[in-house]
mmCIF file of C-alpha atoms in Angstrom:
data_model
loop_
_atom_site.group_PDB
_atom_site.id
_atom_site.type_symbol
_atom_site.label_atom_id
_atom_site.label_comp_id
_atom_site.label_asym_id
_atom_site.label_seq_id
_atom_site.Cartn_x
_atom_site.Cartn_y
_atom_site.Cartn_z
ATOM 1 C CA UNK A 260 -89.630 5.147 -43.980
ATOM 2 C CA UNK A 261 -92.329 6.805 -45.639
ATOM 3 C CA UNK A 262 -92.695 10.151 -43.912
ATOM 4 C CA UNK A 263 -89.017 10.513 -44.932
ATOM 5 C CA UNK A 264 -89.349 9.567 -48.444
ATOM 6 C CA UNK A 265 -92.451 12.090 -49.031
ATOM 7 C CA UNK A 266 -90.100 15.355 -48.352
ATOM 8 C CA UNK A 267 -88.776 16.093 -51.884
ATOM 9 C CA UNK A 268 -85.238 14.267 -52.616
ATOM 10 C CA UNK A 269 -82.960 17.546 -53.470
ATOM 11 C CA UNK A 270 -79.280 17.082 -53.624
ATOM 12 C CA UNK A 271 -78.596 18.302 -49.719
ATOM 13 C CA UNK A 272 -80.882 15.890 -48.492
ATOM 14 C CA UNK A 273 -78.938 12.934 -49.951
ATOM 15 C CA UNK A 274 -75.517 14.154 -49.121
ATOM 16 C CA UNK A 275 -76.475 14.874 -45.380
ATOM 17 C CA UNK A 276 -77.691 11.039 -45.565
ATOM 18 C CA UNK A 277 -74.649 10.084 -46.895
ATOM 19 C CA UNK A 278 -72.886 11.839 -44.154
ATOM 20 C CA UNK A 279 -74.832 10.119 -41.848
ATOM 21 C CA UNK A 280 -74.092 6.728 -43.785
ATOM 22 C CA UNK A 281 -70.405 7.317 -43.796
ATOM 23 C CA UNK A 282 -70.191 8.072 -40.353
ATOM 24 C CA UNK A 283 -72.267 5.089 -39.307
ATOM 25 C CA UNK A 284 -70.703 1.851 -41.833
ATOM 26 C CA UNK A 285 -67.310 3.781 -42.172
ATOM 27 C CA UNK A 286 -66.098 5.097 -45.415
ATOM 28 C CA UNK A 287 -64.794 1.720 -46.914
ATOM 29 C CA UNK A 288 -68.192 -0.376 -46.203
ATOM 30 C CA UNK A 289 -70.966 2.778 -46.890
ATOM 31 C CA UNK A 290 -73.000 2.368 -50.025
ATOM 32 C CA UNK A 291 -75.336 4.213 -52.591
ATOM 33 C CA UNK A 292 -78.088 1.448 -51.527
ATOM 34 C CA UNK A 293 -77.059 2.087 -47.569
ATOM 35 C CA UNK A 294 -77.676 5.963 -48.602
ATOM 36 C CA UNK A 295 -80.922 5.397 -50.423
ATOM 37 C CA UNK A 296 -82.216 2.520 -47.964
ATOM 38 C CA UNK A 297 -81.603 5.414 -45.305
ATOM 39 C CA UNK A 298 -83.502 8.065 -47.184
ATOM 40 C CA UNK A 299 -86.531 5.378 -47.844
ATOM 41 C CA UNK A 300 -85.531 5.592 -51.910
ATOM 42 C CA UNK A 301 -84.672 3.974 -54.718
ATOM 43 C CA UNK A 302 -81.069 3.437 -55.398
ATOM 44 C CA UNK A 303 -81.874 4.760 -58.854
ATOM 45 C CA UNK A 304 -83.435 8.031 -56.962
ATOM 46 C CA UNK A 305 -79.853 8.527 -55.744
ATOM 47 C CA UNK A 306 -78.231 7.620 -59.007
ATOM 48 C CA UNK A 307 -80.358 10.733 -60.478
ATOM 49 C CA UNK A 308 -78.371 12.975 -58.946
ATOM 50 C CA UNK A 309 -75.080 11.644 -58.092
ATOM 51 C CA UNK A 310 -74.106 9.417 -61.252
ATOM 52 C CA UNK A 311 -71.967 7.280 -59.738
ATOM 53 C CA UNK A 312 -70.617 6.045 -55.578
ATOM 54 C CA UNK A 313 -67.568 8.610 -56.187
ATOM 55 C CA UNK A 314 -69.254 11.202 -57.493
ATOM 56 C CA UNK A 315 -71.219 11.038 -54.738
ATOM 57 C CA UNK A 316 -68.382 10.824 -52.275
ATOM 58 C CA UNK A 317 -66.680 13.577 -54.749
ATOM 59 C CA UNK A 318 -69.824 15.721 -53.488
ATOM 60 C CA UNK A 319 -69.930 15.054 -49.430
ATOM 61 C CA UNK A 320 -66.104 16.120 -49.085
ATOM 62 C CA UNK A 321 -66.529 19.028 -51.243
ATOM 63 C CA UNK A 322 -70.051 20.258 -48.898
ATOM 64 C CA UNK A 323 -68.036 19.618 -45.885
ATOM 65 C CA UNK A 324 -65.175 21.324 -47.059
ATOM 66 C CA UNK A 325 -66.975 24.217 -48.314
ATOM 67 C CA UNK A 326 -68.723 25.033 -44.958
ATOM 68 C CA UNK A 327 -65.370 26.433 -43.595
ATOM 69 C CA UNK A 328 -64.609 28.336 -47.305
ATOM 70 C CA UNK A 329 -67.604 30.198 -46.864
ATOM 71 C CA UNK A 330 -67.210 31.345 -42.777
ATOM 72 C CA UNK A 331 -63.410 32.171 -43.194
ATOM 73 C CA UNK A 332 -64.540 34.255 -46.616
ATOM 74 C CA UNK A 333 -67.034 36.305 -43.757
ATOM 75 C CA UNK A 334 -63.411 37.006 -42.505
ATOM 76 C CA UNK A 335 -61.533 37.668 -45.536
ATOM 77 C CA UNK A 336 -64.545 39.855 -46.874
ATOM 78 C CA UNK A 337 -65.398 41.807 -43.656
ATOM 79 C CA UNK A 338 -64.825 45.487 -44.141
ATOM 80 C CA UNK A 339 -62.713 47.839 -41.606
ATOM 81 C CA UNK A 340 -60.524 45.519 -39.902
ATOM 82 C CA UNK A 341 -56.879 46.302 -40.538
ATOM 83 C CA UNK A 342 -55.138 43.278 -42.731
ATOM 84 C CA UNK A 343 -52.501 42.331 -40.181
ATOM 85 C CA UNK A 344 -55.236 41.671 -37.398
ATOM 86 C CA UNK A 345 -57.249 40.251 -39.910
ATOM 87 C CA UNK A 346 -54.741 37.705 -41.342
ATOM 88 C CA UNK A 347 -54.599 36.991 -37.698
ATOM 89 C CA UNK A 348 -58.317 36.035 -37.552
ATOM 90 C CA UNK A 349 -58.495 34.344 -40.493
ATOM 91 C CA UNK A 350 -55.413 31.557 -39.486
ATOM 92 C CA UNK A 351 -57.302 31.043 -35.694
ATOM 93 C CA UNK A 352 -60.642 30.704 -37.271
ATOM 94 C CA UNK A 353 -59.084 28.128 -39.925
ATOM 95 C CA UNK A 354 -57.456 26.380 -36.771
ATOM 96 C CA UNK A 355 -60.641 26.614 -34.802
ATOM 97 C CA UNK A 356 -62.577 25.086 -37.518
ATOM 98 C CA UNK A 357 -60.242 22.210 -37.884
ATOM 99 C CA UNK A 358 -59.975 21.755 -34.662
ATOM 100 C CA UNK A 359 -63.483 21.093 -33.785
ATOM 101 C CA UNK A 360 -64.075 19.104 -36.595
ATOM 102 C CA UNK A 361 -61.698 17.007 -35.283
ATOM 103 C CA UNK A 362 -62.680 17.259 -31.558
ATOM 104 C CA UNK A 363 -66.602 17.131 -31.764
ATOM 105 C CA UNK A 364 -66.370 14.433 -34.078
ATOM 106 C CA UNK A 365 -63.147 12.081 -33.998
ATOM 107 C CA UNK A 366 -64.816 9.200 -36.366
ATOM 108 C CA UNK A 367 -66.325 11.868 -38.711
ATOM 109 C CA UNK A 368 -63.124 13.458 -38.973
ATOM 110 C CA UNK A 369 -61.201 10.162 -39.632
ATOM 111 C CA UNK A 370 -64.255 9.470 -42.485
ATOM 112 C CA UNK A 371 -63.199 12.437 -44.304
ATOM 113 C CA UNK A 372 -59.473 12.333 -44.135
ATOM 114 C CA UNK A 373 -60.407 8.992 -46.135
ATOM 115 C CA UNK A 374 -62.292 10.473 -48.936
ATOM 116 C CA UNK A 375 -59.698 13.569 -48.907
ATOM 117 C CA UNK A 376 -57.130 11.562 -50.034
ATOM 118 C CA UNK A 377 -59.393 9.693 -52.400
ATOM 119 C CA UNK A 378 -60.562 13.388 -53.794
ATOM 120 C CA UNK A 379 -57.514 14.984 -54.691
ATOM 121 C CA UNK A 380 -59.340 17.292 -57.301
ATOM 122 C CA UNK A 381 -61.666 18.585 -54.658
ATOM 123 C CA UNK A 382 -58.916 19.018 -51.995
ATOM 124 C CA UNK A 383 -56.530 21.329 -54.681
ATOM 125 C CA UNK A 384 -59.955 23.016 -55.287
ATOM 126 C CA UNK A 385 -60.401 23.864 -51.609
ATOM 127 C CA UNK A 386 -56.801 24.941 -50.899
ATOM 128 C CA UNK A 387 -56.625 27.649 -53.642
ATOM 129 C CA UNK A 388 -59.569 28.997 -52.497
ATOM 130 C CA UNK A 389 -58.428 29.534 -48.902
ATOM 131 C CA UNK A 390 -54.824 30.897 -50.873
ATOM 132 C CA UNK A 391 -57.058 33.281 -52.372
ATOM 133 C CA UNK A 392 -58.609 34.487 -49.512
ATOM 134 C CA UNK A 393 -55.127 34.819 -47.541
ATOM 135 C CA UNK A 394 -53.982 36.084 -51.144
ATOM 136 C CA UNK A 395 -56.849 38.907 -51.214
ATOM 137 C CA UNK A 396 -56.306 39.957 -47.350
ATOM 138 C CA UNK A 397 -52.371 40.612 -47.848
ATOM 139 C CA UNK A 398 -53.273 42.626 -51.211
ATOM 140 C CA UNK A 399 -55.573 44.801 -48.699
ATOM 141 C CA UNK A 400 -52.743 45.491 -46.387
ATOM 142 C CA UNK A 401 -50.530 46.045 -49.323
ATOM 143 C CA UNK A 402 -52.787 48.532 -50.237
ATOM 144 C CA UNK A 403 -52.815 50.338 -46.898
ATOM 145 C CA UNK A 404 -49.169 50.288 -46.620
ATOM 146 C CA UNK A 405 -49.714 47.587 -43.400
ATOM 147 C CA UNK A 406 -48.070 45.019 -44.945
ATOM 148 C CA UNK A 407 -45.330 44.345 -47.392
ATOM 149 C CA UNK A 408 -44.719 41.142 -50.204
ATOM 150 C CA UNK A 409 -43.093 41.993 -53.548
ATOM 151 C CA UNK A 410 -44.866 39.092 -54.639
ATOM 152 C CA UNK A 411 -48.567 38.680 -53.139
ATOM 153 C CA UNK A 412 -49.643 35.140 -54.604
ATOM 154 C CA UNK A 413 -46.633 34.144 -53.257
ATOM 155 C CA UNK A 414 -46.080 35.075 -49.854
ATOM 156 C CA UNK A 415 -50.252 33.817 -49.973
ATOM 157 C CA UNK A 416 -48.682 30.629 -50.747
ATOM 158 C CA UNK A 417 -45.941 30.737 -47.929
ATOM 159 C CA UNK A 418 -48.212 31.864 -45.200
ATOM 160 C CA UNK A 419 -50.144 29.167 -45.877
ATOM 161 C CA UNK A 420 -47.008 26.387 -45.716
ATOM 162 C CA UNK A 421 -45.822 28.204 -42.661
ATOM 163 C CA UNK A 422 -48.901 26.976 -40.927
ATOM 164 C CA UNK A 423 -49.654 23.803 -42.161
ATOM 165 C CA UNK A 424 -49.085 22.093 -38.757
ATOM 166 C CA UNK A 425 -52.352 23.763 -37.540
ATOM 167 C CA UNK A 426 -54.651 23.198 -40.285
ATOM 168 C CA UNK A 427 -53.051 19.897 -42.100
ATOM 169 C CA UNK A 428 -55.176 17.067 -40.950
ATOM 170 C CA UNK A 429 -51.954 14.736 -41.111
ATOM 171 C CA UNK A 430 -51.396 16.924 -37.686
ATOM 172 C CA UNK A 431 -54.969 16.042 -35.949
ATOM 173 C CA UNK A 432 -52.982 14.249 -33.423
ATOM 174 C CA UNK A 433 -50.924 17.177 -32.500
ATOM 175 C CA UNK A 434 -54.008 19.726 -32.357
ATOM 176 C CA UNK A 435 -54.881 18.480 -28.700
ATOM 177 C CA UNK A 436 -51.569 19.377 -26.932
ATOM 178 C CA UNK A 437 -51.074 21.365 -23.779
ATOM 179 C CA UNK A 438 -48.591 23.704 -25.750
ATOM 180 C CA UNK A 439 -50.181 23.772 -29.117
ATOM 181 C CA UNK A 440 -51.846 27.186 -28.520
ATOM 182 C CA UNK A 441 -48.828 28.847 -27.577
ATOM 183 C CA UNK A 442 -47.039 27.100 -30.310
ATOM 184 C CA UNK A 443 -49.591 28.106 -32.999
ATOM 185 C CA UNK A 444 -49.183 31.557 -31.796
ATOM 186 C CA UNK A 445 -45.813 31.973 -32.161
ATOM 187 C CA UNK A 446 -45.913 30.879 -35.733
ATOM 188 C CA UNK A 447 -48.186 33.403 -36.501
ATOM 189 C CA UNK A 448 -46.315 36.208 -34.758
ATOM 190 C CA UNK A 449 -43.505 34.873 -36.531
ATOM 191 C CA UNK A 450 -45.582 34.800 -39.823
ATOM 192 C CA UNK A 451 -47.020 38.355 -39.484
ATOM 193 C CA UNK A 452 -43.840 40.149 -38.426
ATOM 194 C CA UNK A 453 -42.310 39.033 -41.456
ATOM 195 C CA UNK A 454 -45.000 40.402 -43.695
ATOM 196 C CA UNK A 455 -45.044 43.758 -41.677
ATOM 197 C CA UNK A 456 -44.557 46.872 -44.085
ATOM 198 C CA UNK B 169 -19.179 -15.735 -43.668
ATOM 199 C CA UNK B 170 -15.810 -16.401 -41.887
ATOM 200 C CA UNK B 171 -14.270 -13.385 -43.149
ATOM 201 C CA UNK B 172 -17.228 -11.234 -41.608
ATOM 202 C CA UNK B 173 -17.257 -12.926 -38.213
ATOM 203 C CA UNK B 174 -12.822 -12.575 -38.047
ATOM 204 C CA UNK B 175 -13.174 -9.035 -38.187
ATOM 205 C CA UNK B 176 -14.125 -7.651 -34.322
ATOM 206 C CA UNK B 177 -18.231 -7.505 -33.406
ATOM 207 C CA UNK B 178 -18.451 -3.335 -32.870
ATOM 208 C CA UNK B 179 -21.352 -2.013 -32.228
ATOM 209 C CA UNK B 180 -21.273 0.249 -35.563
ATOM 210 C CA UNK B 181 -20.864 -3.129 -37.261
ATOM 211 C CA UNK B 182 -23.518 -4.466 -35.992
ATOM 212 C CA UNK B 183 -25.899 -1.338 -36.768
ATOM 213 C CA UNK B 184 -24.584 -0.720 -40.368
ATOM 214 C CA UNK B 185 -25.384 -4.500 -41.082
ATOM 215 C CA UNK B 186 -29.008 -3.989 -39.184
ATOM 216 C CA UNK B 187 -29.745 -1.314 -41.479
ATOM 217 C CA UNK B 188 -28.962 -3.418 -44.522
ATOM 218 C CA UNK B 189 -31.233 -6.311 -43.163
ATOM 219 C CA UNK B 190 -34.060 -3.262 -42.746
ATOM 220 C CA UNK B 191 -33.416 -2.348 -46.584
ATOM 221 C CA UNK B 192 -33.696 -5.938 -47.712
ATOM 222 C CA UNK B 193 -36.183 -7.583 -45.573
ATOM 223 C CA UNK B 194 -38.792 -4.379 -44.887
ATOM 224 C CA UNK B 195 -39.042 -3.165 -40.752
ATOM 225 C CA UNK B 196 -41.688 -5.935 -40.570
ATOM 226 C CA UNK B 197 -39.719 -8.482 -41.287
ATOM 227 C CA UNK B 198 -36.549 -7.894 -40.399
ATOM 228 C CA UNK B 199 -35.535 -9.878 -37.317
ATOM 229 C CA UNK B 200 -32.265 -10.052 -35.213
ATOM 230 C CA UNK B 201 -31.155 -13.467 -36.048
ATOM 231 C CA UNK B 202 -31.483 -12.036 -39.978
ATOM 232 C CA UNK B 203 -29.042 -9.714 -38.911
ATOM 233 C CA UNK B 204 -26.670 -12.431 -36.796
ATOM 234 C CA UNK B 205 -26.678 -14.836 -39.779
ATOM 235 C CA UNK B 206 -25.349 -11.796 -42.206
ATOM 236 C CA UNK B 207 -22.805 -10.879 -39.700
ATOM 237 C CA UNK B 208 -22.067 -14.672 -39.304
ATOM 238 C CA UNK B 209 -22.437 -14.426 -35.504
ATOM 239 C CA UNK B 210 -24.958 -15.708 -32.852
ATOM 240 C CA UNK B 211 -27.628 -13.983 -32.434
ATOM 241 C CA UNK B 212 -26.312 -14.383 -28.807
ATOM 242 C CA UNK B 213 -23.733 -11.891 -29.794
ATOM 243 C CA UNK B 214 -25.785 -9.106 -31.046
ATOM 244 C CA UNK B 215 -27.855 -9.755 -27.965
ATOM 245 C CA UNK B 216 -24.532 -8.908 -25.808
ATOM 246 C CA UNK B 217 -24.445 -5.517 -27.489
ATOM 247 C CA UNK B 218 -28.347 -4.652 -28.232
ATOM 248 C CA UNK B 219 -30.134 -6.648 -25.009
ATOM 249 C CA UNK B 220 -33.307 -7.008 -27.161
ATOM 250 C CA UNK B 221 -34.925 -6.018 -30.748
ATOM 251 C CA UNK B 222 -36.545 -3.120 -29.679
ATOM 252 C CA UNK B 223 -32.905 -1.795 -28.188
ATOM 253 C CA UNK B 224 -31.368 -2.324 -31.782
ATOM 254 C CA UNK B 225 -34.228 -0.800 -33.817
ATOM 255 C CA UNK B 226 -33.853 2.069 -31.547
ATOM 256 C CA UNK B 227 -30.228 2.412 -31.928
ATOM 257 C CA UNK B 228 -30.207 2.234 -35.679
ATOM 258 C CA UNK B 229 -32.733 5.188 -35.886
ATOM 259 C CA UNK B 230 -30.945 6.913 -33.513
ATOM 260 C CA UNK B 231 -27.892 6.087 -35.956
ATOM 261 C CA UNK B 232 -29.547 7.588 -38.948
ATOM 262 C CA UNK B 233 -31.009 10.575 -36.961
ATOM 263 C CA UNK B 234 -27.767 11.620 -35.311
ATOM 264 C CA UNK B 235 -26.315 11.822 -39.093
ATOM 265 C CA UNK B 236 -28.053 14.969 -40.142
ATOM 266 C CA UNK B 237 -27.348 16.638 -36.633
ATOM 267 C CA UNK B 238 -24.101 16.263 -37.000
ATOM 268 C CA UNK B 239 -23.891 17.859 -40.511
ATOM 269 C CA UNK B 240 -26.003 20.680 -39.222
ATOM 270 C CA UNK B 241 -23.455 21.016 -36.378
ATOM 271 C CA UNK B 242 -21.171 22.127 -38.461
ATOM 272 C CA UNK B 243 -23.589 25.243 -40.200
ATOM 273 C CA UNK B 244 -24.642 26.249 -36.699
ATOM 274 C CA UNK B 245 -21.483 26.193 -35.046
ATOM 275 C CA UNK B 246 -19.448 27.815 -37.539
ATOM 276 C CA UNK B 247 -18.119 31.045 -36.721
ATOM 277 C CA UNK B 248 -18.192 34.044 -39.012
ATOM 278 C CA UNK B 249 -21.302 33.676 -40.920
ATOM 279 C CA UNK B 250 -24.083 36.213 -39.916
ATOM 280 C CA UNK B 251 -26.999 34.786 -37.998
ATOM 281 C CA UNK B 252 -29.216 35.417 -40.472
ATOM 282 C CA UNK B 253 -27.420 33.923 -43.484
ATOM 283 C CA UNK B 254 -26.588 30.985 -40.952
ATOM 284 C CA UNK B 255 -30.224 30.426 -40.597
ATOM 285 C CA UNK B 256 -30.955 30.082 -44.173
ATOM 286 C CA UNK B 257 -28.293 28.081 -44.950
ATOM 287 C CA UNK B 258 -28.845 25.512 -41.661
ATOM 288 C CA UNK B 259 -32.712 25.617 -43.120
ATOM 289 C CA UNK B 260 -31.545 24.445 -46.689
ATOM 290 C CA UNK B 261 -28.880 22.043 -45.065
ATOM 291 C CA UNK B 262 -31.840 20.150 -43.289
ATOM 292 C CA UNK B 263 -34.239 20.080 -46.353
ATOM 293 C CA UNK B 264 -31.879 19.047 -48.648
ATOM 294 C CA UNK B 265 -30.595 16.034 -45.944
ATOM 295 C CA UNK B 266 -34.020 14.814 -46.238
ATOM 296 C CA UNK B 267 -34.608 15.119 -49.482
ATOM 297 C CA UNK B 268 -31.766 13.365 -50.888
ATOM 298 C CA UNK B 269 -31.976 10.277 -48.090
ATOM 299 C CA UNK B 270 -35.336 10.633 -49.684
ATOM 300 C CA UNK B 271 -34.660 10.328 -53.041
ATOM 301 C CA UNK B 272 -31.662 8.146 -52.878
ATOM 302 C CA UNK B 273 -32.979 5.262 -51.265
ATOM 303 C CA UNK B 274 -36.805 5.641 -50.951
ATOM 304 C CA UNK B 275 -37.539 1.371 -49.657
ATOM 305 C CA UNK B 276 -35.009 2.327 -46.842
ATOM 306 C CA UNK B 277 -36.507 5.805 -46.468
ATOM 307 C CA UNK B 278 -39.773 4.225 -45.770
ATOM 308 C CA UNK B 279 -38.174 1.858 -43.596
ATOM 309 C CA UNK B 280 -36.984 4.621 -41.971
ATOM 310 C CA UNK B 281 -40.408 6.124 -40.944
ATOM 311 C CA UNK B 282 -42.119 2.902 -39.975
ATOM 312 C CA UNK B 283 -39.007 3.032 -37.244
ATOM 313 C CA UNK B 284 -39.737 6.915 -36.436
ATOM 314 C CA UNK B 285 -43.000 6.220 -35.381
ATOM 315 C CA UNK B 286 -42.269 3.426 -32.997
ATOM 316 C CA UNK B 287 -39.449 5.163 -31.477
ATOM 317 C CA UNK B 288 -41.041 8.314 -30.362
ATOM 318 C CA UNK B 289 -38.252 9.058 -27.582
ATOM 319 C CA UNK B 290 -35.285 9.498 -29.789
ATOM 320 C CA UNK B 291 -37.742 11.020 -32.407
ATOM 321 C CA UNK B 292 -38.158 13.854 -29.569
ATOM 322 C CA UNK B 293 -34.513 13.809 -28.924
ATOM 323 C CA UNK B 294 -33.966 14.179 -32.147
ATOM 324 C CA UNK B 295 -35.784 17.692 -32.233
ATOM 325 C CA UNK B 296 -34.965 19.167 -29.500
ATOM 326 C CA UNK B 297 -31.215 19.036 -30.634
ATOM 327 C CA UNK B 298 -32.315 20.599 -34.059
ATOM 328 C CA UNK B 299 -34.381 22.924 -32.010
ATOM 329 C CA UNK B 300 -31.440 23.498 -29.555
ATOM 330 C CA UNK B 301 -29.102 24.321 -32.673
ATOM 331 C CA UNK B 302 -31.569 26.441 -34.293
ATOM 332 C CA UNK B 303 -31.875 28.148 -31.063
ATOM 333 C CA UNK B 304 -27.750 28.998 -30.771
ATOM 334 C CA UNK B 305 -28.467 30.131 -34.154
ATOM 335 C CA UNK B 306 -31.431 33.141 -33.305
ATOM 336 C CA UNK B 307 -29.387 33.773 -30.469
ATOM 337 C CA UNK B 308 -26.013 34.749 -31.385
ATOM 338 C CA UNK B 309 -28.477 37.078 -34.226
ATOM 339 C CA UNK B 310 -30.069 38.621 -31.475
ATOM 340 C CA UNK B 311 -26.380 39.218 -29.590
ATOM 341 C CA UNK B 312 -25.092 40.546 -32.665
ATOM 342 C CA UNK B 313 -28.420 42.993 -33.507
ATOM 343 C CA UNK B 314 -29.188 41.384 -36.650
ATOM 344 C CA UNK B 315 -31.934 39.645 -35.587
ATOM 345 C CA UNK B 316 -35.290 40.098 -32.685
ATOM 346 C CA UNK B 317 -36.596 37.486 -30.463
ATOM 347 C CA UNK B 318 -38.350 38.014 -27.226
ATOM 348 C CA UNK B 319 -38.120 34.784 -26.794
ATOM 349 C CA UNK B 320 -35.160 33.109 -28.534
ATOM 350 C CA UNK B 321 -36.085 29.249 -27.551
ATOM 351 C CA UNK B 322 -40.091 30.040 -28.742
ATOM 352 C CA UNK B 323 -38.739 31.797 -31.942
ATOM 353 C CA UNK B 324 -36.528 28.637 -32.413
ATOM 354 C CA UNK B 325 -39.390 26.265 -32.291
ATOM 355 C CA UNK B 326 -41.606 28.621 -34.211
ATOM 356 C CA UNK B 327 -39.110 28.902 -37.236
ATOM 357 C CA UNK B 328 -38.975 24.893 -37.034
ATOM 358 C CA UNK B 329 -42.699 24.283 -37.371
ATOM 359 C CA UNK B 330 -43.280 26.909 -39.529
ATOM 360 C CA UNK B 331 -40.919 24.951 -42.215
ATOM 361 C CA UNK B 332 -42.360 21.519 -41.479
ATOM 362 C CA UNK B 333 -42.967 20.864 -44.785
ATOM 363 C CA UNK B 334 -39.969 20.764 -45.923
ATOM 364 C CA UNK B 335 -38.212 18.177 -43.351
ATOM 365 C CA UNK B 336 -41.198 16.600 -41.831
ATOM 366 C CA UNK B 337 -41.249 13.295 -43.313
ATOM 367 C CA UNK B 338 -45.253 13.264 -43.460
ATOM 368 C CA UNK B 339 -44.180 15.298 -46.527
ATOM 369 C CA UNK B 340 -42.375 13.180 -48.886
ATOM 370 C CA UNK B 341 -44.473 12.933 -51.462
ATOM 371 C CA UNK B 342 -43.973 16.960 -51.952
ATOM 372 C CA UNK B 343 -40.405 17.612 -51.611
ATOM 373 C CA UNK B 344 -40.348 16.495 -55.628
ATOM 374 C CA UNK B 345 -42.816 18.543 -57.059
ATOM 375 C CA UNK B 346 -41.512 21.052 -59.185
ATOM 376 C CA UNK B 347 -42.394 23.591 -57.300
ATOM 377 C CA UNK B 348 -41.545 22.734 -53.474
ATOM 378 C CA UNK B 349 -38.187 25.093 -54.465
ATOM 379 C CA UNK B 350 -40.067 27.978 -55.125
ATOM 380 C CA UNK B 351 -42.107 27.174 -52.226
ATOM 381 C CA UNK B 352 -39.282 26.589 -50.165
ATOM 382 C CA UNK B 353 -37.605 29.486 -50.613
ATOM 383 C CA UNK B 354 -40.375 31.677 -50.012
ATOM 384 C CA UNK B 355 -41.165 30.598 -46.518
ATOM 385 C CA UNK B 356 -38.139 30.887 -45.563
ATOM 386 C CA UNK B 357 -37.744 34.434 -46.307
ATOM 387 C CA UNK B 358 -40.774 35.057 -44.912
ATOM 388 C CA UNK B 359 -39.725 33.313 -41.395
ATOM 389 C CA UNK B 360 -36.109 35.203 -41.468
ATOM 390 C CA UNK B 361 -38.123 38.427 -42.861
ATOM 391 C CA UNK B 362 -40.283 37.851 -39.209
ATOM 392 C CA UNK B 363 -36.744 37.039 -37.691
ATOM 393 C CA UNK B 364 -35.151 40.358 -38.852
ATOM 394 C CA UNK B 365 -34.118 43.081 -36.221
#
């Protein structure tokens, strides 16, 4: 492929490949030479920038995890919207984003629950940055007198828990019901209420 | 086993021997003449109370399900005890069920969940009569004032999934970190907290 292989080789362009390569072989047969036989490189090209298969791998789940870090922190940043309506937003954006992960793209989805539980580092990375966010959108409410936890981190932590059935993927299965709507909903209600100043 | 085979062929006999057959030979293995020879029997016998294998792998889940409702029975049907003290203490009834068949006997706990998943109708059962006791619970709170609910049988399931993580069995692996107490505890404040009149 040489048209492909004249664009420069930067980091993006090999891990959308390796996407591409994971979602086509599967994530136990994909390989660095499937990736750089797919970009119309070296396997040494690819070895440049990703030392090894699981760094590699490391890197793909982090840049598909990250995608959803940076649109929920466009919620968790956004100025003028009250924290209990925005803690609101933020949990049906994070379900909405899991969601059609898993519903646009069933086999991509079932790719990266593979390398999540291979990348435990990365996944621990990810979740205390969404805890954060939550975290940083109950201390705004705290500060407006909106919402109330004697312990912030904390009640970060347990709003997070309390939802886990609509952003866990070990719940993909469930995401697709005819009730799961009005079932997320009440959890949040539920959730909300009890942080209520 | 003369002894065995003297006393009479119950069905509780037969399912307290299946379950031993389950710990010892794995839920793959496991067959119902394994559990005929160990109660010295026919298998024709077992056959006359459990018509096939399916029948008696159902009936010993349902067995080690219906152990934990019956416990909880007790907390939610005891009179006295405020609703919302009720709730918390049903909520740390059920999590600590789980966690100690957990971390008792963790071969026959797996065991255990290989059978969940094939026997998805008393798996439903099974939650609906948690869900049924949880919603006695909310609504004797709600009679008494202590506690709000528009919708007592929503708020029942909404307080169950919102502490899935700490009886869902998905979750094993967690329930011994040393912080799932910590954790524990502070979702379910925050769920009563959302609860509270």
């Amino acid at each position: 492929m040489p048209s492909a292989a004249a664009e420069p080789l930067t980091p993006e362009r090999i891990l959308e490949t390796t996407e591409e390569v994971l979602r086509r072989f599967g994530p136990t047969k994909a390989t660095v030479v499937d990736v750089a036989r797919a970009l119309g490189v070296s396997h040494g090209s690819v070895y440049r920038h990703f030392p090894s298969k699981a760094a590699l791998r490391e890197a793909v789940t982090d840049r598909w995890l990250a995608k959803s870090v940076v649109m929920l922190e466009g919620i968790a940043s956004a100025p003028g919207e009250a924290a209990p309506s925005k803690l609101e937003s933020w949990l049906e954006a994070l379900f909405e984003a899991k969601r059609h992960k898993a519903g646009d793209d069933p086999e991509l989805f079932a790719t990266y629950t593979v390398l999540l539980a291979e990348n435990s580092g990365v996944v621990d990375t990810h979740l205390t940055e969404l805890i954060d966010q939550l975290t940083r959108i109950i201390a705004e409410g705290v500060a407006a007198g909106t919402l109330a936890a004697p312990d912030v981190p904390a009640a970060a932590r347990a709003v997070f828990d309390a939802t886990g059935r609509f952003h866990d993927p070990q719940y993909v299965a469930e995401w697709f019901s005819p009730t799961i709507t009005t079932e997320f909903e009440a959890v949040v209600a539920l959730v909300i209420r009890g942080l209520r100043a």
